[in-house]
XYZ file of N, CA and C in Angstrom:
342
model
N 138.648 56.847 47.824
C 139.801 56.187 47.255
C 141.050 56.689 47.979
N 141.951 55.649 48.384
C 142.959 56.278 49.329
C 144.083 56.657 48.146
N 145.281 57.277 48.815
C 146.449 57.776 47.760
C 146.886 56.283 47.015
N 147.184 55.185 47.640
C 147.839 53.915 47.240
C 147.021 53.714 45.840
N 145.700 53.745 46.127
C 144.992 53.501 45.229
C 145.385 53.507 44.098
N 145.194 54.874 43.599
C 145.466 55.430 42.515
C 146.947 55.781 41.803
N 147.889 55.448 42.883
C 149.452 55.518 42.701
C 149.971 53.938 41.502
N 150.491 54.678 40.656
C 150.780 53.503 38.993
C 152.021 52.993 39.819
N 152.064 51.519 39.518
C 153.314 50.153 39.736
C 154.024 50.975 39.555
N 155.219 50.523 40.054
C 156.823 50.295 39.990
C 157.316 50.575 38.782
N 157.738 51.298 38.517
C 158.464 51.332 36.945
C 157.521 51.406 35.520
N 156.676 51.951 36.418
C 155.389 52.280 35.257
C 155.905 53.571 34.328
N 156.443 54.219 34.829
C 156.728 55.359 33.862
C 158.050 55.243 33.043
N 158.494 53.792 33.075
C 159.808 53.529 32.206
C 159.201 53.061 30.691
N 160.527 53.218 30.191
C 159.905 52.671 28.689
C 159.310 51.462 28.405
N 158.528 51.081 27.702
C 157.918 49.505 27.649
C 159.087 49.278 26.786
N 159.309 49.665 25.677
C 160.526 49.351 24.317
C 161.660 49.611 24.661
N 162.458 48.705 24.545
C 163.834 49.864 24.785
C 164.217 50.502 23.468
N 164.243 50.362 22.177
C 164.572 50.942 20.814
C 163.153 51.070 19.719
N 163.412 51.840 19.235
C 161.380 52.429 18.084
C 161.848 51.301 17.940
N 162.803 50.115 16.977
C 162.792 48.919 16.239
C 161.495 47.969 16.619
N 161.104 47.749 18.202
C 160.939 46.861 19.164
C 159.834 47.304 19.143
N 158.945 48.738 19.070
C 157.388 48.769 19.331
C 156.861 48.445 17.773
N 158.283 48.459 16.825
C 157.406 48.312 15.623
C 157.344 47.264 15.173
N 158.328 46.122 15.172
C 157.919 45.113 15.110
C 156.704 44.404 15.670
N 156.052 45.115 17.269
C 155.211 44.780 18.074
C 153.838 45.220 17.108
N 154.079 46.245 16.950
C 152.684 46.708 16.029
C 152.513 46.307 14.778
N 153.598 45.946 13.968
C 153.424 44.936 12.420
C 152.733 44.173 13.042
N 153.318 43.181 14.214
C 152.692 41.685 14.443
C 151.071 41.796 14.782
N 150.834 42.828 15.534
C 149.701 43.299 15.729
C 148.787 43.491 14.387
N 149.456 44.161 14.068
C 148.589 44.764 12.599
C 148.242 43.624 11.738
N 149.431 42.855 11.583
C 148.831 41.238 10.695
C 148.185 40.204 11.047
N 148.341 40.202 12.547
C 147.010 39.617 12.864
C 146.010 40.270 12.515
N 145.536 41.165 12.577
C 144.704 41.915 12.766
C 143.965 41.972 11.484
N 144.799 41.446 10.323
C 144.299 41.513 8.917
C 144.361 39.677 9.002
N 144.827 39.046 9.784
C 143.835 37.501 9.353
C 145.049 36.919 9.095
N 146.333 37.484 8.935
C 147.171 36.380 8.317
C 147.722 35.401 9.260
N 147.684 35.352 10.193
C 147.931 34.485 11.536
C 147.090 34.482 12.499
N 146.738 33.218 13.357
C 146.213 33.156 14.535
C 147.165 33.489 15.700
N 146.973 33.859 16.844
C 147.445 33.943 17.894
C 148.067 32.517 18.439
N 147.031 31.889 18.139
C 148.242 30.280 18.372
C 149.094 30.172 18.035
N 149.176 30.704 16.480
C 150.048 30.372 15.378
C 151.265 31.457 15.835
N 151.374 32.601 16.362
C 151.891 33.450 16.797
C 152.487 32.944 17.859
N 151.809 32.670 19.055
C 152.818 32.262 20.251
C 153.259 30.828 20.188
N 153.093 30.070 19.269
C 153.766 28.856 18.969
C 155.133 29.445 18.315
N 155.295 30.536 17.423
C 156.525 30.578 16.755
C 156.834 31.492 17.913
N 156.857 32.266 18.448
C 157.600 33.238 19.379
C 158.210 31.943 20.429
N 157.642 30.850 20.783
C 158.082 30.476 21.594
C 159.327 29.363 21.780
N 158.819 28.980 19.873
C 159.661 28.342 19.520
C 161.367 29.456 19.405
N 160.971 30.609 19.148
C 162.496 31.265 18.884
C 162.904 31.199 20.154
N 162.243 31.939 21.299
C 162.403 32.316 22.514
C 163.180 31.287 23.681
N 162.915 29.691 22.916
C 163.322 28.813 23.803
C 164.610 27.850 23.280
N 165.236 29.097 21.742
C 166.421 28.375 20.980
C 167.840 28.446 21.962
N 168.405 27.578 22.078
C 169.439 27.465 22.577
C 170.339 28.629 22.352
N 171.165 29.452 23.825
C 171.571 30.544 23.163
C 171.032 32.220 24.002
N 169.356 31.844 23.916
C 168.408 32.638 24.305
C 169.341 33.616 25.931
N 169.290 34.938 25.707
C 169.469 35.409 26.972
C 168.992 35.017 28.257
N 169.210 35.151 29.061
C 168.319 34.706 30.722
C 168.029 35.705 30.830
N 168.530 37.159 30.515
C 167.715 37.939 31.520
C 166.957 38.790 30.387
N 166.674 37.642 29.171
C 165.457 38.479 28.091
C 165.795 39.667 27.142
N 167.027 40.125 27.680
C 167.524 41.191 26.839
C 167.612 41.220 25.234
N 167.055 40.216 24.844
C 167.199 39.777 22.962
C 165.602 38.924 22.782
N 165.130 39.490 23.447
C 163.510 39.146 23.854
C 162.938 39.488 22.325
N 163.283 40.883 21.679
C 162.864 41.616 20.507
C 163.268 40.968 19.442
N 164.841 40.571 19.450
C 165.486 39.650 18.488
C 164.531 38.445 18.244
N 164.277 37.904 18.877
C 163.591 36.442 19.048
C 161.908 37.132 18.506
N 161.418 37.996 19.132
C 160.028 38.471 18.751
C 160.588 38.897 16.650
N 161.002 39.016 16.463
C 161.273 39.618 14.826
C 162.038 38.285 14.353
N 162.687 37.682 14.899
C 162.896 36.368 14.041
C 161.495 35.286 13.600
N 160.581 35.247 14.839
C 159.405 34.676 14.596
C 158.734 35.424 13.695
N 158.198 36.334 13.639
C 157.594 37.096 12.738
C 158.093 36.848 11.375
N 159.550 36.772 11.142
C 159.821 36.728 9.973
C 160.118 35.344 9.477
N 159.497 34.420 10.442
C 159.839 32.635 10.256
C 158.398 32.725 9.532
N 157.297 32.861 10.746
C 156.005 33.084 10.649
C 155.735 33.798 8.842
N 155.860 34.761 8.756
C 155.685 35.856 7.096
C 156.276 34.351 6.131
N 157.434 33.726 6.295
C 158.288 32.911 5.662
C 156.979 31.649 5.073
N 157.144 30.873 6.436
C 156.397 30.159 6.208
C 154.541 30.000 5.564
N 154.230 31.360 6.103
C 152.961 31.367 5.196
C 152.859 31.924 3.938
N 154.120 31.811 3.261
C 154.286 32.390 2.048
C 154.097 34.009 1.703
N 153.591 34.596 2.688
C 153.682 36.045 2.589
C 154.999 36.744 2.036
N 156.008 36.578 2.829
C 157.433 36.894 2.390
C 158.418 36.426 2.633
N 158.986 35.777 2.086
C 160.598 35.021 2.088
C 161.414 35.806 2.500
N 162.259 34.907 3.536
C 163.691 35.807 4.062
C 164.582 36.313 2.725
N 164.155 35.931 1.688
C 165.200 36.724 0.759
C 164.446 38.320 0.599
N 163.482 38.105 0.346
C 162.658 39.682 -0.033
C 162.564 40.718 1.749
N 162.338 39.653 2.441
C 162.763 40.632 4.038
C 164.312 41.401 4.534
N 165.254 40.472 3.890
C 166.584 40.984 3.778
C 166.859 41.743 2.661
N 166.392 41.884 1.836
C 166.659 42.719 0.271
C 166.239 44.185 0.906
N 164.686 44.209 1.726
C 164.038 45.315 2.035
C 164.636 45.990 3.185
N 165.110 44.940 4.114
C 166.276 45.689 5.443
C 167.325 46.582 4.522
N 167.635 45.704 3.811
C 169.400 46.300 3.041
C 169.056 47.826 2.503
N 167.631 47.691 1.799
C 166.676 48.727 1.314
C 167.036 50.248 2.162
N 166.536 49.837 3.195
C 166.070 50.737 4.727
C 166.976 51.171 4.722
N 168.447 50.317 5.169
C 169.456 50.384 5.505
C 170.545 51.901 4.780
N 170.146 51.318 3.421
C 170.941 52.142 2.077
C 170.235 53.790 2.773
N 168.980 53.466 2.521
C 168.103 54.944 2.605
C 168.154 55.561 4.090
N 168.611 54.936 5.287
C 168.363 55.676 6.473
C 170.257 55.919 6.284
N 171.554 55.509 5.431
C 172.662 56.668 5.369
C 172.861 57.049 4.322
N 171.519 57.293 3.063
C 171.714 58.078 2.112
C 170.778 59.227 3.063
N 169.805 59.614 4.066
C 169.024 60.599 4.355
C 169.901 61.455 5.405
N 169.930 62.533 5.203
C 170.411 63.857 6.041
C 170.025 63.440 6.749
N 171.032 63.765 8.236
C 170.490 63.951 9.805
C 169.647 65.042 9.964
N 168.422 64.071 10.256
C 167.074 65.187 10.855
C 166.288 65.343 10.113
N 166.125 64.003 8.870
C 164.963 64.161 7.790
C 164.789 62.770 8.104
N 163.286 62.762 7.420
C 162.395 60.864 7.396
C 163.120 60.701 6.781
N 163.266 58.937 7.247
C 164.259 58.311 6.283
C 163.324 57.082 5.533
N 163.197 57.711 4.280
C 162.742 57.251 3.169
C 163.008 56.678 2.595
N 162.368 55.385 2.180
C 162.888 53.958 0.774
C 163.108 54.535 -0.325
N 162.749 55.517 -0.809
C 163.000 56.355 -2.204
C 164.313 57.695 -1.701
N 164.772 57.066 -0.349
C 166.023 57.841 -0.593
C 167.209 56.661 -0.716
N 166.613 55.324 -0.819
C 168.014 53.975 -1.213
C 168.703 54.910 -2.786
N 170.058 54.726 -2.574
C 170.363 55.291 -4.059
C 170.651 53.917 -4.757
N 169.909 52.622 -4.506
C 170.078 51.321 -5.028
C 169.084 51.597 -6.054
N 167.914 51.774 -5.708
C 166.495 51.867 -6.026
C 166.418 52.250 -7.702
């Protein structure tokens, strides 16, 4: 095996995600397929539908935006969860990641809504 061989692409050692937000949305979507609630058709039909809304970056930079709007069209529409209960639970997060000390998990049972 020569050196080329075994030498990893171009920018292999950069981040795939640019923000945690972006691998986790990637792994929910993962994970719910994975439990049956969507097909992969059904998946890249709505990603593509966000991805190709008027607006859309050119150089992909809101690639994640568009990947979590589908997801949450997708949850919407199969009755799993309504954008009202997905925004109630952000606001949730939200409350509890600046009710939690810097440098502790930030916990839904630290919302002081709750």
């Amino acid at each position: 095996m020569s050196r080329h061989e075994d030498a990893l692409p171009a920018g292999f050692d950069e981040p795939v995600f640019a923000e945690p937000w972006q691998a986790e949305a990637f792994a929910l979507t993962v994970a719910l397929h994975g439990k049956g609630l969507f097909s992969w058709s059904e998946w890249a039909e709505a990603l593509s539908a966000e991805v190709k809304q008027p607006g859309a970056a050119c150089d992909g930079h809101d690639y994640y935006e568009h990947w979590l709007a589908a997801l949450e069209k997708l949850l919407s529409r199969k009755g799993i969860a309504g954008k009202g209960e997905v925004d109630e639970l952000a606001a949730a997060w939200e409350r509890a990641a600046h009710a939690t000390p810097h440098g502790k998990p930030i916990l839904l049972e630290n919302d002081p809504g709750l």
